[in-house]
């Protein structure tokens, strides 16, 4: 069916325009939808009974010491002593001598035991937690709107591409039922994609009798019916009204990690008890080494064929999980889950870290959530496909990934192997605006609990940079960085990581020149500042050359401050029944050498003077690349648009301007934009992203080449349930043309209705190594 549908769409040919015409119709629809959805930004008051963990020091009960029962030889010695007291003398158990009745002698009182040391015990406290209706929309709610608006743009592009999207009341009812089912199982990405499709159908209903006002009422009514069908609490969670967020821990559980696991438990307790107004749920993803503890000892033996088979099985068996999700009422159970982890196994150092990370991402965290990876070993599964899949999933979900490493293990001896580099962790952290924190000891790890807890309120990047100009070995230079803090920032964190252990001389100065000392945590290679209600103005960070190579992040951890999201629109044409149709395809990346539109949506627009907003492209080190003209396309200052030909190297976006009170602000995009020569997108899902148990379902993807020559590509798919497949993994593609790639999913009979399956489709260009991915979430129905 998917191939038949694709045959309607003739091969795409790119047509370049002067871009004099702004996509007024599309933006008009988005503005209308935003107006409809903003009516639901207040949410409902929700009261939940939560189980909160506490670590209490308790003194163990001291039991009285009973006299030791003597052995047969001791009893015989006692008789001899009674008969010949002057020869043998008083003898206690096991031949010890002493005075009669004295310490250590036979018949003496047992010596008192020293008082036991206090121990830490995990206890649980039940309490009521109330989330009141909001007076202002949370940034997470506005991010949900951005996702829905992008889904509207995708539906618009699909319709222009020849995919049939027809309005009917039955169609809208069916989509509503699918959204409800998805939300029941926390399938928020697929739910928001379907909602965008439904709202596009409503806004583009071509029934002549319906005017604009009627269409707007229809959208509002549709949302009200959706809320009534799933209940206020679920609807608010779906729309992230209260700023819902997920705390994700991916923890290495090999034998060397006992102390780190205990510290992760303590961090989790502090994070859960951190005062905040937004709901938090939890994901725990343990990972370790596949059978290494059994593999290494047996490998040194003379093995028969059977044992060799066992070794091969152990070497490649997946050793991750069990994956655990806990809702906001189960914070204490999350801590208990960590408490039950046991460090065991290991042997060849490197672990399945990327499998643990992917497992957590595919479990369905809330958009914009943080992940913390605890390990003391580099990854053994940092394959190009796994690296690309993690990047794609993190971008799809807006996740920031941070790594806490307590020293990388070493492999010594004759059985030493070539270890993978921890630079793969650095690559992931860099791509997601996270950080790789190299810690000297477990005690340093425990000191970072405040940093972990504060970002759950929502974080955005004010400034970031480093002195890694290139990878050549040269002496690091002094770093002096100035950044602007505006009056919308309620709390600010500054984190500096260094290659050297000498951190003396790192200074943070406020706009008046005062050096900040309170709220600072100094570790061997990490320095962290936590500043509440920072003064508005220009701040200065100084990192001396003696600290070595370094990087820094300045993040705002407020719930409703200024932030922005973005996506690109690439204009293509198709011929449909002899008529040329123009379609603007929403993308997360730009295309090399191609002019493209950039759409920016601003959260906290009511605080911004829209006449002052400008855009700058910066490199990964924070250096200036070039300025890009930016234009506001609505009166509210929510949406801005730029048209430009981007650089062919990686870059970030930096939005600058002034607040309505005259204070300068700066914000940096979360993800690095990596320009591609290939475009990959979802063209059509005939079943609206649903799969039926026992039946094969196909999702049609479109691949367009912006490369200068003919290319051979390889297609692969990684999905949560391992039910995805591609029929033709190797294809060729011509410059300026498209091919269509069906990806099939076959859920086994008996798969529970409502379960979600998240997949990442990756295309690799042979010869260049370039990879482009597209994530998609499906629901069993």
Short mmCIF file of N, CA and C in Angstrom, two decimals, residues 21 44 57 63-64 232 246-247 249 305 325 340 346 394 407 420 453 478 507 541 547 732 766 768:
data_model
loop_
_atom_site.label_atom_id
_atom_site.label_comp_id
_atom_site.label_asym_id
_atom_site.label_seq_id
_atom_site.Cartn_x
_atom_site.Cartn_y
_atom_site.Cartn_z
N UNK A 21 8.44 35.53 -1.41
CA UNK A 21 7.14 35.27 -0.79
C UNK A 21 7.35 34.51 0.51
N UNK A 44 -4.97 22.41 35.06
CA UNK A 44 -5.84 22.17 36.21
C UNK A 44 -4.98 21.91 37.45
N UNK A 57 20.36 8.50 59.62
CA UNK A 57 21.40 7.77 60.34
C UNK A 57 20.77 7.09 61.55
N UNK A 63 23.33 -5.97 71.11
CA UNK A 63 22.92 -7.16 71.86
C UNK A 63 24.00 -7.52 72.88
N UNK A 64 23.63 -7.96 74.11
CA UNK A 64 24.64 -8.31 75.13
C UNK A 64 25.52 -9.45 74.65
N UNK A 232 -8.30 15.63 32.77
CA UNK A 232 -7.45 16.82 32.91
C UNK A 232 -6.00 16.51 33.25
N UNK A 246 11.68 14.43 33.02
CA UNK A 246 12.12 13.09 33.40
C UNK A 246 13.58 13.13 33.85
N UNK A 247 13.86 12.53 34.98
CA UNK A 247 15.25 12.34 35.42
C UNK A 247 15.70 10.96 34.97
N UNK A 249 18.80 8.18 34.73
CA UNK A 249 20.10 7.69 35.19
C UNK A 249 20.45 6.45 34.37
N UNK A 305 34.97 -27.66 22.29
CA UNK A 305 34.08 -26.95 21.37
C UNK A 305 32.87 -26.39 22.08
N UNK A 325 10.82 2.39 34.71
CA UNK A 325 10.19 3.71 34.69
C UNK A 325 9.36 3.88 35.96
N UNK A 340 19.00 -1.40 44.87
CA UNK A 340 19.03 -2.84 44.61
C UNK A 340 20.07 -3.23 43.56
N UNK A 346 32.53 -7.62 35.00
CA UNK A 346 33.58 -6.79 34.45
C UNK A 346 34.79 -7.64 34.10
N UNK A 394 18.34 12.02 20.83
CA UNK A 394 18.49 13.18 21.72
C UNK A 394 17.92 14.43 21.07
N UNK A 407 37.24 8.43 36.68
CA UNK A 407 38.50 7.82 36.27
C UNK A 407 38.26 6.66 35.35
N UNK A 420 38.48 1.38 23.52
CA UNK A 420 37.86 2.49 22.81
C UNK A 420 38.06 3.77 23.59
N UNK A 453 20.15 18.48 40.51
CA UNK A 453 18.78 18.79 40.90
C UNK A 453 18.24 20.06 40.29
N UNK A 478 45.04 31.83 28.19
CA UNK A 478 44.09 32.37 29.16
C UNK A 478 42.73 32.54 28.49
N UNK A 507 37.71 32.61 38.07
CA UNK A 507 36.90 33.63 38.73
C UNK A 507 35.65 33.93 37.92
N UNK A 541 33.80 35.70 33.04
CA UNK A 541 34.39 34.45 33.52
C UNK A 541 35.85 34.43 33.09
N UNK A 547 45.10 26.28 34.17
CA UNK A 547 44.04 25.27 34.29
C UNK A 547 44.00 24.34 33.09
N UNK A 732 21.07 3.39 -4.73
CA UNK A 732 21.81 4.49 -5.34
C UNK A 732 20.86 5.65 -5.55
N UNK A 766 28.03 5.96 1.35
CA UNK A 766 29.29 5.25 1.17
C UNK A 766 30.35 6.19 0.60
N UNK A 768 31.85 8.67 2.00
CA UNK A 768 32.00 9.88 2.81
C UNK A 768 31.78 9.62 4.29
#
